Tab-separated table of C-alpha atoms and ligand atoms in Angstrom:
chain	number	residue	atom	x	y	z
F	290	MET	CA	-23.479	19.374	52.321
F	291	ARG	CA	-21.970	15.898	52.942
F	292	HIS	CA	-20.042	14.036	50.210
F	293	SER	CA	-19.574	10.303	50.159
F	294	PRO	CA	-16.059	8.942	50.808
F	295	LEU	CA	-16.061	7.882	47.151
F	296	THR	CA	-16.426	11.496	46.115
F	297	SER	CA	-13.411	12.593	48.053
F	298	ARG	CA	-11.445	9.631	46.728
F	299	LEU	CA	-12.261	10.817	43.210
F	300	SER	CA	-11.604	14.486	43.871
F	301	GLY	CA	-7.890	13.505	44.279
F	302	PHE	CA	-7.838	13.105	40.491
F	303	GLY	CA	-8.701	16.741	39.917
F	304	THR	CA	-10.545	18.001	36.906
F	305	SER	CA	-9.806	16.709	33.376
F	306	VAL	CA	-6.598	17.972	32.016
F	307	PHE	CA	-8.159	17.658	28.567
F	308	ALA	CA	-11.177	19.928	29.387
F	309	GLU	CA	-8.857	22.274	31.269
F	310	MET	CA	-6.533	22.664	28.309
F	311	THR	CA	-9.428	23.094	25.803
F	312	ALA	CA	-10.781	25.889	28.055
F	313	LEU	CA	-7.398	27.476	28.229
F	314	ALA	CA	-6.993	27.254	24.439
F	315	THR	CA	-10.382	28.908	23.942
F	316	ARG	CA	-9.446	31.738	26.310
F	317	HIS	CA	-6.151	32.385	24.509
F	318	GLY	CA	-7.467	31.842	20.987
F	319	ALA	CA	-4.908	29.010	20.714
F	320	VAL	CA	-4.706	26.267	18.128
F	321	ASN	CA	-5.925	23.255	20.112
F	322	LEU	CA	-3.596	20.180	19.706
F	323	GLY	CA	-4.394	19.241	23.271
F	324	GLN	CA	-7.709	17.366	23.733
F	325	GLY	CA	-7.993	14.525	21.150
F	326	TYR	CA	-10.966	15.191	18.952
F	327	PRO	CA	-11.022	15.819	15.201
F	328	ASP	CA	-11.677	19.332	13.913
F	329	PHE	CA	-13.116	17.841	10.741
F	330	ASP	CA	-16.463	16.087	10.450
F	331	GLY	CA	-17.150	12.323	10.423
F	332	PRO	CA	-18.082	10.519	7.148
F	333	ALA	CA	-21.166	11.519	5.330
F	334	PHE	CA	-22.454	7.950	4.957
F	335	VAL	CA	-22.500	7.502	8.807
F	336	LYS	CA	-24.219	10.851	9.427
F	337	ARG	CA	-26.795	9.950	6.760
F	338	ALA	CA	-27.435	6.626	8.585
F	339	ALA	CA	-28.056	8.518	11.901
F	340	ALA	CA	-30.423	11.002	10.227
F	341	ALA	CA	-32.270	8.174	8.392
F	342	ALA	CA	-32.636	6.269	11.776
F	343	VAL	CA	-34.182	9.354	13.379
F	344	ARG	CA	-36.543	9.907	10.389
F	345	ALA	CA	-37.521	6.231	10.355
F	346	GLY	CA	-38.768	6.577	13.930
F	347	HIS	CA	-35.972	4.635	15.694
F	348	ASN	CA	-36.319	7.046	18.617
F	349	GLN	CA	-37.345	4.930	21.612
F	350	TYR	CA	-35.147	2.905	24.082
F	351	ALA	CA	-32.849	0.396	22.580
F	352	PRO	CA	-32.511	-2.981	24.418
F	353	MET	CA	-30.325	-2.628	27.481
F	354	PRO	CA	-27.315	-4.673	26.170
F	355	GLY	CA	-27.471	-2.992	22.769
F	356	LEU	CA	-29.341	-2.810	19.446
F	357	PRO	CA	-29.065	-6.364	17.994
F	358	ALA	CA	-27.977	-4.870	14.683
F	359	LEU	CA	-24.971	-3.196	16.292
F	360	GLN	CA	-24.173	-6.251	18.485
F	361	GLN	CA	-24.085	-8.183	15.257
F	362	ALA	CA	-21.964	-5.480	13.479
F	363	VAL	CA	-19.442	-5.567	16.312
F	364	ALA	CA	-19.274	-9.403	16.253
F	365	ASP	CA	-18.775	-9.272	12.473
F	366	HIS	CA	-16.071	-6.629	12.816
F	367	GLN	CA	-14.134	-8.802	15.321
F	368	GLY	CA	-14.431	-11.748	12.930
F	369	ARG	CA	-13.536	-9.676	9.786
F	370	PHE	CA	-10.442	-8.042	11.216
F	371	TYR	CA	-9.190	-10.424	13.808
F	372	GLY	CA	-10.694	-13.884	13.050
F	373	LEU	CA	-12.518	-13.875	16.414
F	374	GLY	CA	-15.933	-15.546	16.683
F	375	HIS	CA	-18.328	-13.932	19.164
F	376	GLU	CA	-21.935	-14.567	19.976
F	377	PRO	CA	-23.482	-11.089	19.611
F	378	ALA	CA	-26.451	-11.403	21.952
F	379	GLU	CA	-24.398	-12.918	24.825
F	380	GLU	CA	-21.006	-11.287	24.421
F	381	VAL	CA	-21.354	-7.899	22.957
F	382	THR	CA	-22.609	-4.966	25.089
F	383	VAL	CA	-23.118	-1.439	23.828
F	384	HIS	CA	-22.024	1.330	26.178
F	385	ALA	CA	-22.079	5.193	26.293
F	386	GLY	CA	-18.616	5.329	24.815
F	387	ALA	CA	-15.569	3.427	25.828
F	388	THR	CA	-15.417	5.480	28.968
F	389	GLU	CA	-18.569	3.877	30.323
F	390	ALA	CA	-17.453	0.402	29.097
F	391	LEU	CA	-14.164	0.780	31.039
F	392	CYS	CA	-15.851	2.048	34.148
F	393	ALA	CA	-18.543	-0.678	34.033
F	394	ALA	CA	-15.920	-3.438	33.457
F	395	LEU	CA	-13.724	-2.207	36.351
F	396	ALA	CA	-16.731	-1.862	38.713
F	397	ALA	CA	-18.105	-5.264	37.641
F	398	LEU	CA	-14.836	-7.252	37.861
F	399	LEU	CA	-13.037	-5.723	40.859
F	400	ASP	CA	-14.033	-6.110	44.483
F	401	PRO	CA	-12.935	-3.693	47.223
F	402	GLY	CA	-9.288	-4.478	48.173
F	403	ASP	CA	-8.491	-6.202	44.854
F	404	GLU	CA	-5.493	-4.987	42.816
F	405	ALA	CA	-5.484	-4.010	39.096
F	406	VAL	CA	-2.261	-3.568	37.102
F	407	VAL	CA	-2.058	-0.557	34.907
F	408	LEU	CA	0.806	0.340	32.535
F	409	GLU	CA	2.287	3.833	32.698
F	410	PRO	CA	1.826	6.227	31.010
F	411	PHE	CA	-1.965	5.528	31.170
F	412	TYR	CA	-5.103	7.034	29.815
F	413	ASP	CA	-6.772	9.183	32.457
F	414	ALA	CA	-9.841	7.136	33.042
F	415	TYR	CA	-8.215	3.973	34.460
F	416	LEU	CA	-7.182	4.986	37.910
F	417	PRO	CA	-10.515	6.759	38.748
F	418	GLY	CA	-12.315	3.644	37.485
F	419	ILE	CA	-10.253	1.475	39.744
F	420	ALA	CA	-10.885	3.878	42.653
F	421	LEU	CA	-14.661	3.732	42.017
F	422	ALA	CA	-14.414	-0.020	42.419
F	423	GLN	CA	-12.494	0.630	45.757
F	424	ALA	CA	-9.650	-1.415	44.344
F	425	THR	CA	-5.992	-0.527	44.272
F	426	PRO	CA	-3.895	0.185	41.198
F	427	ARG	CA	-0.468	-1.368	40.763
F	428	VAL	CA	1.354	0.855	38.250
F	429	VAL	CA	4.015	-0.663	36.030
F	430	PRO	CA	6.086	1.909	34.046
F	431	LEU	CA	6.835	1.091	30.440
F	432	ALA	CA	10.560	0.697	30.117
F	433	GLY	CA	13.186	2.859	28.461
F	434	PRO	CA	12.884	5.731	26.018
F	435	ASP	CA	10.881	3.440	23.711
F	436	LEU	CA	8.335	2.778	26.431
F	437	ARG	CA	8.348	-1.017	25.925
F	438	LEU	CA	6.410	-3.467	28.059
F	439	ASP	CA	8.821	-5.066	30.513
F	440	ALA	CA	7.613	-8.615	31.158
F	441	SER	CA	9.567	-9.019	34.424
F	442	ALA	CA	8.263	-5.677	35.848
F	443	LEU	CA	4.746	-6.800	34.922
F	444	GLU	CA	5.272	-10.159	36.646
F	445	SER	CA	6.640	-8.599	39.809
F	446	ALA	CA	3.688	-6.265	40.141
F	447	VAL	CA	1.317	-9.185	40.469
F	448	THR	CA	0.428	-10.202	44.087
F	449	PRO	CA	-2.188	-12.666	45.463
F	450	LYS	CA	-4.653	-9.741	45.429
F	451	THR	CA	-4.241	-8.950	41.722
F	452	ARG	CA	-7.366	-9.723	39.661
F	453	LEU	CA	-7.009	-7.658	36.556
F	454	LEU	CA	-4.669	-6.124	33.978
F	455	VAL	CA	-5.702	-2.990	32.030
F	456	LEU	CA	-3.988	-2.889	28.678
F	457	ASN	CA	-4.310	-0.071	26.165
F	458	SER	CA	-3.008	-0.644	22.664
F	459	PRO	CA	-2.552	1.429	20.556
F	460	LEU	CA	-1.617	3.382	23.632
F	461	ASN	CA	-2.709	6.927	24.431
F	462	PRO	CA	-0.558	8.976	25.041
F	463	ALA	CA	2.615	7.040	24.066
F	464	GLY	CA	1.543	6.074	20.530
F	465	ARG	CA	2.873	2.577	21.191
F	466	VAL	CA	1.249	-0.393	19.462
F	467	PHE	CA	2.380	-3.452	21.465
F	468	SER	CA	4.198	-6.084	19.369
F	469	ARG	CA	3.101	-9.662	19.373
F	470	GLU	CA	6.032	-10.542	21.669
F	471	GLU	CA	5.018	-7.844	24.207
F	472	LEU	CA	1.382	-9.047	24.101
F	473	ALA	CA	2.542	-12.681	24.460
F	474	ALA	CA	4.420	-11.766	27.636
F	475	ALA	CA	1.279	-9.931	29.005
F	476	ALA	CA	-0.927	-12.897	28.142
F	477	GLU	CA	1.460	-15.328	29.840
F	478	VAL	CA	1.259	-13.276	33.067
F	479	CYS	CA	-2.575	-13.181	32.856
F	480	VAL	CA	-2.848	-16.991	32.252
F	481	ARG	CA	-0.252	-17.844	34.920
F	482	HIS	CA	-1.963	-15.723	37.594
F	483	ASP	CA	-5.596	-16.183	36.438
F	484	LEU	CA	-6.103	-12.490	35.701
F	485	VAL	CA	-8.829	-10.874	33.657
F	486	ALA	CA	-7.591	-8.510	30.962
F	487	VAL	CA	-9.562	-5.364	30.190
F	488	THR	CA	-8.244	-4.003	26.918
F	489	ASP	CA	-8.809	-0.535	25.573
F	490	GLU	CA	-8.508	-0.726	21.795
F	491	VAL	CA	-10.300	2.485	20.787
F	492	TYR	CA	-7.441	3.342	18.353
F	493	GLU	CA	-7.400	-0.197	16.800
F	494	HIS	CA	-7.640	1.297	13.233
F	495	VAL	CA	-5.259	4.181	13.678
F	496	VAL	CA	-2.024	2.167	13.250
F	497	PHE	CA	0.831	2.988	10.983
F	498	GLU	CA	3.334	0.157	11.076
F	499	GLU	CA	2.203	-3.309	12.057
F	500	ALA	CA	-1.450	-4.333	12.312
F	501	HIS	CA	-3.134	-4.072	15.638
F	502	VAL	CA	-3.359	-7.407	17.485
F	503	PRO	CA	-6.177	-7.684	20.035
F	504	LEU	CA	-4.929	-9.419	23.239
F	505	ALA	CA	-8.046	-11.653	23.052
F	506	THR	CA	-6.532	-13.407	19.980
F	507	LEU	CA	-3.527	-14.749	21.998
F	508	PRO	CA	-3.636	-18.357	23.451
F	509	GLY	CA	-5.677	-18.569	26.655
F	510	MET	CA	-6.919	-15.040	26.432
F	511	ARG	CA	-10.295	-15.132	24.701
F	512	GLU	CA	-12.045	-16.533	27.775
F	513	ARG	CA	-10.518	-13.977	30.188
F	514	THR	CA	-10.499	-10.709	28.055
F	515	VAL	CA	-12.917	-7.844	27.965
F	516	THR	CA	-12.202	-6.018	24.697
F	517	ILE	CA	-13.372	-2.379	24.562
F	518	SER	CA	-13.620	-0.077	21.654
F	519	SER	CA	-15.673	2.837	20.405
F	520	ALA	CA	-17.041	4.432	17.219
F	521	GLY	CA	-15.534	7.736	18.276
F	522	LYS	CA	-12.045	7.331	16.886
F	523	THR	CA	-12.611	5.002	13.923
F	524	PHE	CA	-15.299	7.250	12.482
F	525	GLY	CA	-14.187	10.584	13.823
F	526	LEU	CA	-17.391	11.146	15.695
F	527	THR	CA	-16.267	11.512	19.349
F	528	GLY	CA	-19.391	13.289	20.410
F	529	TRP	CA	-21.657	10.350	19.584
F	530	LYS	CA	-20.305	8.310	22.500
F	531	VAL	CA	-21.130	4.891	21.171
F	532	GLY	CA	-18.753	2.304	22.542
F	533	TRP	CA	-18.882	-1.478	23.151
F	534	SER	CA	-17.354	-4.286	25.225
F	535	VAL	CA	-16.846	-7.839	23.938
F	536	ALA	CA	-16.449	-10.449	26.681
F	537	PRO	CA	-17.209	-14.120	27.319
F	538	PRO	CA	-20.791	-14.588	28.734
F	539	PRO	CA	-19.967	-14.632	32.488
F	540	LEU	CA	-17.916	-11.544	32.266
F	541	ALA	CA	-20.409	-9.809	29.928
F	542	ALA	CA	-23.262	-10.655	32.376
F	543	ALA	CA	-21.346	-9.012	35.247
F	544	ILE	CA	-20.607	-5.917	33.097
F	545	ARG	CA	-24.297	-5.636	32.123
F	546	ALA	CA	-25.365	-5.672	35.727
F	547	VAL	CA	-23.482	-2.422	36.089
F	548	HIS	CA	-24.295	-0.976	32.664
F	549	GLN	CA	-28.065	-1.529	33.368
F	550	PHE	CA	-28.081	0.919	36.177
F	551	VAL	CA	-25.499	3.449	34.968
F	552	THR	CA	-26.663	4.002	31.390
F	553	PHE	CA	-29.313	1.375	30.753
F	554	ALA	CA	-29.548	1.959	26.968
F	555	VAL	CA	-27.429	3.956	24.513
F	556	ALA	CA	-28.985	6.440	22.043
F	557	THR	CA	-30.930	4.379	19.495
F	558	PRO	CA	-30.318	6.327	16.248
F	559	PHE	CA	-26.610	6.431	16.880
F	560	GLN	CA	-26.534	2.668	17.444
F	561	HIS	CA	-28.124	2.181	13.981
F	562	ALA	CA	-25.604	4.549	12.510
F	563	ALA	CA	-22.624	2.822	14.236
F	564	ALA	CA	-23.777	-0.505	12.854
F	565	ALA	CA	-23.804	0.858	9.328
F	566	ALA	CA	-20.364	2.528	9.962
F	567	LEU	CA	-18.653	-0.730	11.098
F	568	ALA	CA	-19.748	-2.411	7.853
F	569	ALA	CA	-17.801	0.146	5.860
F	570	PRO	CA	-15.730	-1.362	3.036
F	571	ASP	CA	-11.963	-2.042	3.509
F	572	ARG	CA	-11.084	1.064	1.563
F	573	TYR	CA	-12.655	3.206	4.340
F	574	TYR	CA	-10.344	1.666	6.971
F	575	ALA	CA	-7.347	1.876	4.538
F	576	ARG	CA	-8.007	5.536	3.902
F	577	LEU	CA	-8.391	6.289	7.656
F	578	ARG	CA	-4.901	4.938	8.201
F	579	SER	CA	-3.286	6.665	5.269
F	580	ASP	CA	-4.856	9.980	6.092
F	581	TYR	CA	-3.705	9.759	9.687
F	582	ARG	CA	-0.210	8.609	8.573
F	583	ALA	CA	0.073	11.807	6.423
F	584	ARG	CA	-1.035	13.982	9.418
F	585	ARG	CA	1.448	12.166	11.692
F	586	ASP	CA	4.276	12.751	9.283
F	587	ARG	CA	3.443	16.354	8.667
F	588	LEU	CA	3.310	17.155	12.454
F	589	CYS	CA	6.327	15.044	13.452
F	590	GLU	CA	8.534	16.412	10.622
F	591	GLY	CA	7.507	19.955	11.627
F	592	LEU	CA	8.176	19.392	15.284
F	593	ALA	CA	11.563	17.868	14.634
F	594	GLU	CA	12.489	20.740	12.392
F	595	ILE	CA	11.631	23.220	15.172
F	596	GLY	CA	13.977	21.254	17.504
F	597	PHE	CA	11.722	18.983	19.622
F	598	GLY	CA	12.846	15.434	20.203
F	599	VAL	CA	10.161	13.374	18.348
F	600	ARG	CA	9.580	9.696	18.029
F	601	PRO	CA	6.796	9.180	15.482
F	602	PRO	CA	3.948	7.127	17.033
F	603	GLU	CA	3.191	3.555	15.813
F	604	GLY	CA	-0.544	4.235	16.398
F	605	THR	CA	-3.126	6.655	17.809
F	606	TYR	CA	-3.400	10.290	16.751
F	607	PHE	CA	-0.979	11.594	19.326
F	608	ALA	CA	2.735	12.419	19.103
F	609	LEU	CA	5.017	12.852	22.050
F	610	ALA	CA	7.637	15.525	21.866
F	611	ASP	CA	10.622	15.967	24.162
F	612	VAL	CA	10.990	19.680	25.232
F	613	ARG	CA	14.540	19.375	26.631
F	614	PRO	CA	16.296	20.107	23.302
F	615	LEU	CA	14.476	23.448	23.347
F	616	GLY	CA	15.833	24.321	26.733
F	617	HIS	CA	12.840	23.331	28.882
F	618	GLY	CA	12.679	20.647	31.485
F	619	ASP	CA	9.066	20.511	32.595
F	620	GLY	CA	6.188	19.713	30.193
F	621	GLU	CA	3.556	21.234	32.441
F	622	ALA	CA	5.200	24.584	32.644
F	623	PHE	CA	6.025	24.370	28.949
F	624	CYS	CA	2.331	23.770	28.020
F	625	ARG	CA	1.199	26.639	30.078
F	626	THR	CA	3.683	29.001	28.416
F	627	LEU	CA	2.929	27.549	24.977
F	628	VAL	CA	-0.832	28.139	25.190
F	629	GLU	CA	-0.432	31.638	26.663
F	630	ARG	CA	2.544	32.989	24.628
F	631	VAL	CA	2.664	30.959	21.416
F	632	GLY	CA	-1.052	30.149	21.028
F	633	VAL	CA	-0.759	26.356	20.720
F	634	ALA	CA	-2.349	23.935	23.275
F	635	ALA	CA	-0.737	20.585	24.067
F	636	ILE	CA	-1.001	18.124	27.040
F	637	PRO	CA	1.901	17.462	29.435
F	638	VAL	CA	2.557	13.707	29.645
F	639	SER	CA	2.885	14.039	33.452
F	640	ALA	CA	-0.941	14.037	33.389
F	641	PHE	CA	-0.726	10.322	32.386
F	642	THR	CA	1.650	9.282	35.080
F	643	THR	CA	2.063	8.937	38.821
F	644	ASP	CA	5.737	10.078	38.978
F	645	GLY	CA	7.927	12.656	37.261
F	646	ARG	CA	9.721	10.187	34.960
F	647	LEU	CA	8.198	11.523	31.751
F	648	ARG	CA	7.794	15.167	32.732
F	649	HIS	CA	10.007	16.302	29.786
F	650	LEU	CA	7.328	15.033	27.357
F	651	VAL	CA	4.310	16.750	25.935
F	652	ARG	CA	1.558	15.290	23.777
F	653	PHE	CA	0.365	16.940	20.496
F	654	ALA	CA	-2.875	15.644	18.841
F	655	PHE	CA	-2.826	15.433	15.063
F	656	CYS	CA	-6.534	14.575	14.484
F	657	LYS	CA	-6.766	18.041	12.848
F	658	ASP	CA	-7.022	19.235	9.278
F	659	ASP	CA	-4.016	20.361	7.289
F	660	ALA	CA	-4.692	24.055	7.848
F	661	THR	CA	-4.856	23.539	11.632
F	662	LEU	CA	-1.664	21.616	11.664
F	663	GLU	CA	0.129	24.169	9.418
F	664	GLU	CA	-1.092	27.060	11.633
F	665	ALA	CA	0.103	25.260	14.790
F	666	LEU	CA	3.556	24.672	13.172
F	667	ARG	CA	3.783	28.238	12.054
F	668	ARG	CA	3.186	29.434	15.593
F	669	LEU	CA	5.495	26.791	17.081
F	670	ARG	CA	8.399	28.072	14.862
F	671	ARG	CA	8.460	31.174	17.136
F	672	LEU	CA	10.109	28.826	19.625
F	673	LYS	CA	13.247	28.787	17.465
F	674	GLY	CA	13.720	32.416	18.485
O	847	PMP	N1	-9.661	5.248	25.903
O	847	PMP	C1	-8.759	5.989	25.300
O	847	PMP	C2	-7.346	5.479	25.279
O	847	PMP	C3	-9.046	7.222	24.730
O	847	PMP	O1	-8.140	7.974	24.148
O	847	PMP	C4	-10.391	7.639	24.784
O	847	PMP	C5	-10.762	8.907	24.063
O	847	PMP	N2	-11.249	9.931	24.846
O	847	PMP	C6	-11.397	6.803	25.378
O	847	PMP	C7	-10.910	5.620	25.977
O	847	PMP	C8	-12.795	7.186	25.590
O	847	PMP	O2	-13.542	6.890	24.441
O	847	PMP	P1	-15.037	7.342	24.358
O	847	PMP	O3	-15.084	8.715	23.833
O	847	PMP	O4	-15.649	6.318	23.382
O	847	PMP	O5	-15.667	7.244	25.734
O	848	LIG	N1	-9.380	10.857	24.666
O	848	LIG	C1	-9.124	12.302	24.523
O	848	LIG	C2	-7.676	12.588	24.713
O	848	LIG	O1	-6.924	11.762	25.111
O	848	LIG	C3	-9.872	13.069	25.497
O	848	LIG	C4	-11.125	12.585	26.146
O	848	LIG	C5	-11.517	13.498	27.329
O	848	LIG	O2	-11.570	14.697	27.244
O	848	LIG	N2	-11.739	12.882	28.427
O	848	LIG	O3	-7.367	13.647	24.396
């Protein structure tokens, strides 16, 4: 059987480290702090809205770009939280999760031979998406132990072939939320070199220190930014796979040209429910943040007490831990031992990089209920000997 050259290009990325770790966790009866999905259910009002939509007969295809009610709800959300005004019918596209939105945006906006800048560590979907577009990634490492955006490194990665910057904030796996200064530096590079920005903001509401700032709100960026998010993280319903992109009309039209033939239309009842979810009162969003802050603190304090080097994340539901103080050097080997011998699954940060610079770090997910986090910490205490 023949495979296309594209298939072999993608096979270089291997199988998903997340799925692999979940399978290992299941095999070893481990507590799974690897793959990032909640082990508690999403909010009742959102589940009721989905069930009501099914019962009301909203069960046929939605329009290709998205259910108008959800397009409107996304535009309202961007206005309510960020002061952005978007025309829902022209600028908001509903996708099968942020994953499809990212892939559609990269395929739509990159030509073969173009370059796209990606900050490292990066979420695992970006490089394969760039490969699918037959474009070339230019990887810029975040700088120092704080993993800060280094404006001059970003600037020097740009060549005449560069078309696009992928920016993820809050950043999975590093837990960074880029400051206004870091974003301003990225925006300046985009404007100066006429780049499009594709921003992955799926953790926009899981922030603990400063508020999340969308790159599209910075001067000169609204007209060149594709903002991507998803109901999966904000409403704890990762299996629903309802995401969206918000982009100026020419970029949205290009993205829809891909979306139309990859997904066509996203599940209708879940679009109704996502529209109801986004309209949640402020107290829902405040509670999400405070619940996750409590989980972050519980996990990070526990990890520090066991002896890991821990820097509490500014956002996302992931914490990075340095395994060197425990006498280990390699996160990959550590994660394998951990799942087999201690019964806890984590993800080595090397999976989010192209080099070995961060190989001493592992990622623990804390989108888990209190009992799960307690049990994980109880098992991890065995590492103290
Ligand atoms: N981007 C990041 C940074 C993520 O962590 C995830 C979660 N898997 C996604 C995109 C994908 O989101 P979705 O499940 O909506 O496709
Ligand atoms: N975003 C999730 C994580 O970072 C995993 C999604 C996936 O399995 N691809 O853990």
